[in-house]
Amino acid sequence: MDLAFAIENLLNGLQFGLMLFLLAAGLTLVFGIMDVVNLAHGSLYMAGAYFAATFTSLCGSFWAGLLLSVAATAAVGVLLEMAVFRRLYQRSHLSQLLATFALILIFNELARMIWGAQALTLNTPPVFSRPVELLPGFSYSSFRLFIIGTGLAVAALMYLIVVKTRLGMLVRAGASDREMAITMGIDIARVFTLLFAFGAALCALAGTLLGAILEVQVGMGESILILAFVVIVIGGVGSIRGALVGALLVGMVDTLSRSLLPAALRAIMAPEAAAGVGPSLASILIYVLMAAVLFFKPRGLFPARG
Amino acid sequence: MTSHLHHPLPALRMALLLALMLLLPLVAQAFGQEYYIGVVSRMLIFALAASSLNLILGFGGMVSLGHAAYFGAGAYTVGILMQNGVLSGWLSWPLAMLVGALLACLVGLISLRTKGVYFIMITLAFAQMIYYIVIGLEVKGGDESIRLPQRSSIGLNLSSDTTFHYVVLVLVSIFLLLIHRLINSRFGRVLQAIRENETRMEAIGYPVLRYKLVCFVIAGALASFAGALLANQNQFVSPGLLHWTQSGSLLVMVILGGAGYFSGGIIGAIAVLMLEEILSAYTIHWQLILGAILLGVVLLLPNGLASCLQRGSKA
């Protein structure tokens, strides 16, 4: 196999995995601490991408668009938490599923009303328009490298916040034993509003960065939401470390199987058949991975609760 | 005073609903609104699909987010058989149920080992696998839907929407009555007891896993049958039936209608489809209003619509 091809796909997998981590981190904390199943997390990702597209074209600068999008999405997150999620903490998972499914419908339709049914394009900033030569004869998109860098920086920052700060201590306490944390006098509701805003900001970051590679469109949150759920189930609900490991696993498996499987299948079957089976087999592998992990470790790789 | 595990048949309301469903094609024809016959047939079909989900979710306490797998499997069984020249409904409908039951057995055996949110996710994972397998099978039309040349033949002329509606009405009524018998049987009571306290039932000596699996398989077969009927109703089958949002909307129907109430699935299916019909006639942004209504119901009526109609028997 071509070395450049392999490196390129490894980097793509790393890049996708880190973006999945941004989504999964918020999702797993909300889930781990408040025990809320939030199907609408993907809608915040979509909102972030749309905000970025709008603000970028208004300000003429990708960076201004990114910052404004993060701020706006965090604000939406706070509003959402105060208007809806607050009423769902004490409710069953069933009510939460229904309510957040309803939010998906509302968000998608609002996006369609405001921005229309057509997909928007979000241009990458001019600084990153040219690929960089990593090895002699091997160039890679500088924007994707920037995404990888950002993802790693956010992961490191989150590690520091969660492990070194008082807020992080409260978050960890809430995730490992919510009732005890409440008994010890932690204002878990305020911690949660903060967390929700933070999760929304991470969604906006992922939505902006991925929106510049993919397209910004209605429904973009749903497919990635399912992957984010797969990530946190593999990693163990409530665990940031689990979310990181799970996200990298899922990102790598997804990207590598999409690029390598078709080639491998062409070697053993007719090209037309391989072209049909390859992509769907690649999509299935993620779920096989998840089923296999749950079979051996029913609570994920790094269970947060003992 | 009856046990709260007993679910009386809401006889009067069901009789009214039945009368409505019987008369509707005649009224629709009289007013030249044949379109609505299909709408109502679809409500009946979804009422069965949602009730089958309610069986595992409301009575068995198993929150499955992969019910579209069985629903779609039934539809695809009919579609694929018809592509291969098998037109008889007597053959393809029972076969669809068998496929759904086998699939549910396989999924249940693995996923019933997990609990809570892990169960939700693993059922979703299996449904997604089926979805991608069907998309990948080029011979079955791939991303494209399968067009059925006709409705299944069962000795009646099903190409008439009215006849098909009555066939659906009879079959769905029979299966709903069976579900009603089932939840009030000894099996149903054990199931509800497991939902209330699984550890205790295990300790008393009930084979908990076997009860849950049997329930899961029955629900799979029923959902698959509903899918077979829907394939006939639409005369085409598309991968959209297997998508996770389809599982989501079945779940919405059950929760909206009232999980754990016999009529929950029926009320939910009728309410959601009726809202869709009415709202989409007024605005293209009907999903926004549907979402707002769902959100309102979940915040104000935690136990669903059936809970305010049926105060006597609490789930």
Coordinates of C-alpha atoms in Angstrom, one line a residue, chain A:
Chain A
M1 CA 0.0 0.0 0.0
D2 CA 1.0 3.6 -0.8
L3 CA 2.4 5.2 2.3
A4 CA 1.1 8.7 1.5
F5 CA -2.4 7.2 1.1
A6 CA -2.2 5.6 4.5
I7 CA -0.9 8.7 6.2
E8 CA -3.6 10.8 4.6
N9 CA -6.3 8.5 5.8
L10 CA -4.9 8.3 9.3
L11 CA -4.9 12.1 9.5
N12 CA -8.4 12.2 8.2
G13 CA -9.5 9.7 10.8
L14 CA -7.8 11.7 13.5
Q15 CA -9.4 14.9 12.3
F16 CA -12.9 13.3 12.2
G17 CA -12.4 11.6 15.6
L18 CA -11.4 14.9 17.3
M19 CA -14.5 16.6 15.9
L20 CA -16.6 13.8 17.2
F21 CA -14.9 14.3 20.5
L22 CA -16.1 17.9 20.6
L23 CA -19.7 16.7 20.3
A24 CA -19.4 13.7 22.5
A25 CA -17.8 15.6 25.4
G26 CA -20.8 17.8 25.9
L27 CA -23.2 15.0 25.3
T28 CA -21.5 12.7 27.8
L29 CA -21.3 15.3 30.6
V30 CA -24.9 16.3 30.3
F31 CA -25.9 12.6 30.2
G32 CA -23.5 11.6 33.0
I33 CA -24.4 14.4 35.4
M34 CA -28.0 15.2 34.8
D35 CA -29.0 11.8 33.3
V36 CA -30.7 13.5 30.4
V37 CA -30.8 11.8 27.0
N38 CA -30.4 14.7 24.7
L39 CA -31.3 13.9 21.1
A40 CA -31.2 17.6 20.3
H41 CA -27.4 17.9 20.8
G42 CA -27.0 17.5 17.0
S43 CA -29.3 20.4 16.5
L44 CA -26.8 22.7 18.4
Y45 CA -24.1 21.5 16.0
M46 CA -26.3 22.4 13.1
A47 CA -27.1 25.8 14.7
G48 CA -23.4 26.4 15.1
A49 CA -22.7 25.7 11.5
Y50 CA -25.6 28.0 10.3
F51 CA -24.5 30.8 12.6
A52 CA -21.0 30.5 11.3
A53 CA -22.1 30.6 7.7
T54 CA -24.2 33.7 8.4
F55 CA -21.7 35.7 10.5
T56 CA -18.9 34.8 8.2
S57 CA -20.7 36.3 5.2
L58 CA -21.8 39.3 7.2
C59 CA -18.4 40.1 8.6
G60 CA -16.3 38.8 5.7
S61 CA -14.1 37.0 8.1
F62 CA -14.0 33.3 9.0
W63 CA -12.6 34.0 12.4
A64 CA -15.2 36.6 13.4
G65 CA -17.8 34.1 12.1
L66 CA -16.3 31.4 14.3
L67 CA -16.2 33.5 17.4
L68 CA -19.7 34.9 17.0
S69 CA -21.1 31.4 16.2
V70 CA -19.6 30.0 19.4
A71 CA -21.1 32.9 21.4
A72 CA -24.5 32.7 19.8
T73 CA -24.8 28.9 20.1
A74 CA -23.7 29.0 23.7
A75 CA -26.5 31.6 24.3
V76 CA -29.0 29.3 22.5
G77 CA -27.8 26.5 24.8
V78 CA -28.4 28.5 27.9
L79 CA -31.9 29.5 26.7
L80 CA -32.7 25.9 25.9
E81 CA -31.5 24.7 29.3
M82 CA -33.6 27.3 31.1
A83 CA -36.7 26.9 29.0
V84 CA -36.8 23.2 28.4
F85 CA -34.2 21.0 30.0
R86 CA -34.7 22.3 33.5
R87 CA -38.2 20.7 33.3
L88 CA -36.8 17.3 32.2
Y89 CA -34.2 16.5 34.9
Q90 CA -36.6 14.6 37.1
R91 CA -38.4 12.9 34.2
S92 CA -38.1 9.5 32.7
H93 CA -35.8 8.8 29.8
L94 CA -38.9 8.4 27.7
S95 CA -40.1 11.9 28.3
Q96 CA -36.6 13.2 27.5
L97 CA -36.5 11.2 24.3
L98 CA -39.9 12.6 23.2
A99 CA -39.1 16.2 24.2
T100 CA -35.7 16.3 22.6
F101 CA -37.0 14.6 19.4
A102 CA -39.6 17.4 19.3
L103 CA -36.7 19.9 19.6
I104 CA -35.1 18.3 16.6
L105 CA -38.2 18.9 14.5
I106 CA -38.4 22.5 15.8
F107 CA -34.7 23.3 15.1
N108 CA -34.8 21.7 11.6
E109 CA -37.9 23.6 10.6
L110 CA -36.6 26.9 12.0
A111 CA -33.4 26.4 10.1
R112 CA -35.4 25.7 6.9
M113 CA -37.5 28.8 7.5
I114 CA -34.6 31.2 8.2
W115 CA -32.0 29.9 5.8
G116 CA -34.0 28.0 3.2
A117 CA -33.9 24.4 2.1
Q118 CA -30.7 24.8 0.0
A119 CA -27.4 23.8 1.6
L120 CA -25.0 26.7 2.4
T121 CA -21.3 26.7 1.8
L122 CA -18.9 28.0 4.4
N123 CA -15.5 28.9 2.9
T124 CA -12.3 28.0 4.6
P125 CA -10.2 31.0 5.6
P126 CA -7.8 32.1 2.9
V127 CA -4.8 31.4 5.2
F128 CA -5.5 27.7 4.8
S129 CA -6.3 27.7 1.1
R130 CA -3.1 25.8 0.1
P131 CA -2.1 22.4 1.2
V132 CA 1.2 21.9 3.1
E133 CA 3.9 19.5 2.1
L134 CA 4.4 17.2 5.1
L135 CA 6.8 14.8 3.5
P136 CA 8.6 15.1 0.2
G137 CA 5.9 14.4 -2.4
F138 CA 3.1 14.2 0.2
S139 CA 0.8 17.3 0.7
Y140 CA -2.1 17.5 3.1
S141 CA -4.9 20.1 3.5
S142 CA -3.6 22.8 5.9
F143 CA -7.2 23.4 7.1
R144 CA -7.6 19.8 8.2
L145 CA -4.3 20.1 10.0
F146 CA -5.7 23.2 11.7
I147 CA -8.7 21.2 12.8
I148 CA -6.5 18.5 14.2
G149 CA -4.6 21.1 16.1
T150 CA -7.7 22.8 17.5
G151 CA -9.2 19.4 18.5
L152 CA -6.0 18.4 20.4
A153 CA -5.9 21.9 22.0
V154 CA -9.5 21.7 23.2
A155 CA -9.0 18.1 24.5
A156 CA -5.9 19.2 26.4
L157 CA -7.7 22.3 27.8
M158 CA -10.7 20.2 28.9
Y159 CA -8.3 17.8 30.6
L160 CA -6.8 20.6 32.5
I161 CA -10.2 22.1 33.4
V162 CA -11.7 18.8 34.5
V163 CA -8.6 17.6 36.4
K164 CA -7.1 20.8 37.8
T165 CA -9.9 23.3 38.5
R166 CA -12.6 23.5 41.1
L167 CA -15.3 23.5 38.5
G168 CA -13.8 20.3 37.0
M169 CA -13.9 18.8 40.5
L170 CA -17.6 19.6 40.8
V171 CA -18.3 18.2 37.4
R172 CA -16.4 14.9 38.2
A173 CA -18.3 14.7 41.5
G174 CA -21.6 15.1 39.7
A175 CA -20.7 12.5 37.1
S176 CA -19.6 9.9 39.5
D177 CA -22.3 10.3 42.2
R178 CA -24.9 12.9 41.5
E179 CA -26.9 12.4 44.7
M180 CA -23.9 12.6 46.9
A181 CA -22.7 15.7 45.1
I182 CA -26.1 17.4 45.8
T183 CA -26.1 16.3 49.4
M184 CA -22.7 17.8 49.8
G185 CA -24.2 21.2 48.9
I186 CA -23.1 21.6 45.3
D187 CA -25.4 23.8 43.3
I188 CA -25.6 21.2 40.6
A189 CA -28.2 23.1 38.6
R190 CA -25.9 26.1 38.1
V191 CA -23.0 23.7 37.2
F192 CA -25.4 22.2 34.6
T193 CA -26.3 25.5 33.0
L194 CA -22.6 26.3 32.6
L195 CA -22.0 22.8 31.3
F196 CA -24.8 23.1 28.8
A197 CA -23.5 26.4 27.5
F198 CA -20.0 24.9 27.3
G199 CA -21.3 21.8 25.4
A200 CA -23.2 24.1 23.0
A201 CA -20.0 26.1 22.4
L202 CA -18.1 22.9 21.6
C203 CA -20.9 22.0 19.2
A204 CA -20.6 25.3 17.5
L205 CA -16.8 24.9 17.1
A206 CA -17.3 21.4 15.6
G207 CA -20.1 22.7 13.4
T208 CA -18.1 25.6 12.1
L209 CA -14.9 23.5 11.4
L210 CA -16.8 20.6 9.8
G211 CA -19.2 22.9 8.1
A212 CA -16.3 24.4 6.1
I213 CA -15.3 20.9 4.9
L214 CA -18.8 19.5 4.4
E215 CA -22.0 21.4 3.6
V216 CA -24.2 23.3 6.0
Q217 CA -27.6 21.9 5.7
V218 CA -30.8 20.9 7.5
G219 CA -30.6 17.5 9.1
M220 CA -26.7 17.6 9.3
G221 CA -27.0 17.1 13.1
E222 CA -28.8 13.8 13.0
S223 CA -26.3 11.5 11.4
I224 CA -23.4 12.8 13.5
L225 CA -25.6 12.7 16.6
I226 CA -25.9 9.0 16.3
L227 CA -22.1 8.7 15.9
A228 CA -21.7 10.8 19.0
F229 CA -24.0 8.5 21.0
V230 CA -22.0 5.5 19.7
V231 CA -18.9 7.3 20.9
I232 CA -20.1 7.8 24.5
V233 CA -21.6 4.4 24.8
I234 CA -18.3 2.8 23.7
G235 CA -16.3 5.1 26.0
G236 CA -18.6 4.8 29.0
V237 CA -21.4 7.4 29.8
G238 CA -20.1 10.4 31.7
S239 CA -16.4 9.8 31.1
I240 CA -14.4 12.5 29.2
R241 CA -11.5 10.1 28.8
G242 CA -13.9 7.5 27.4
A243 CA -15.3 10.1 25.0
L244 CA -11.9 10.9 23.7
V245 CA -10.9 7.3 23.2
G246 CA -14.3 6.4 21.8
A247 CA -14.2 9.3 19.4
L248 CA -10.7 8.5 18.1
L249 CA -11.7 4.8 17.7
V250 CA -14.9 5.7 15.9
G251 CA -13.3 8.4 13.7
M252 CA -10.5 6.0 12.7
V253 CA -12.6 3.0 12.0
D254 CA -15.2 5.1 10.1
T255 CA -12.6 6.9 7.9
L256 CA -10.3 4.0 7.4
S257 CA -13.0 1.5 6.5
R258 CA -14.5 4.0 4.1
S259 CA -11.2 4.5 2.3
L260 CA -9.6 1.1 2.6
L261 CA -12.5 -1.3 2.4
P262 CA -13.6 -0.5 -1.2
A263 CA -10.0 -1.1 -2.4
A264 CA -9.8 -4.4 -0.4
L265 CA -13.2 -5.5 -1.7
R266 CA -12.3 -4.8 -5.3
A267 CA -9.5 -7.3 -4.9
I268 CA -12.0 -10.1 -4.1
M269 CA -15.2 -9.3 -6.0
A270 CA -16.5 -7.6 -9.1
P271 CA -15.9 -3.8 -9.1
E272 CA -19.7 -2.9 -9.3
A273 CA -20.6 -5.2 -6.4
A274 CA -17.7 -3.8 -4.4
A275 CA -18.8 -0.2 -5.1
G276 CA -22.2 -1.1 -3.7
V277 CA -21.2 -3.2 -0.7
G278 CA -18.1 -1.2 0.4
P279 CA -19.7 2.0 1.7
S280 CA -22.5 0.2 3.6
L281 CA -20.1 -2.3 5.1
A282 CA -18.0 0.6 6.2
S283 CA -21.0 2.2 7.9
I284 CA -21.9 -1.1 9.6
L285 CA -18.4 -1.5 11.1
I286 CA -18.9 1.3 13.6
Y287 CA -22.0 -0.5 15.0
V288 CA -20.2 -3.9 15.0
L289 CA -17.4 -2.2 17.0
M290 CA -20.0 -0.8 19.5
A291 CA -21.8 -4.2 19.9
A292 CA -18.4 -5.9 20.4
V293 CA -17.3 -3.4 23.0
L294 CA -20.6 -3.7 24.9
F295 CA -20.5 -7.5 24.7
F296 CA -17.2 -7.6 26.6
K297 CA -17.6 -4.4 28.6
P298 CA -21.4 -3.7 29.1
R299 CA -20.7 -0.3 30.6
G300 CA -18.2 0.9 28.1
L301 CA -14.5 1.1 28.2
F302 CA -14.1 3.7 31.0
P303 CA -17.3 3.6 33.1
A304 CA -17.6 6.9 35.1
R305 CA -19.8 5.5 37.8
G306 CA -18.4 2.7 39.9

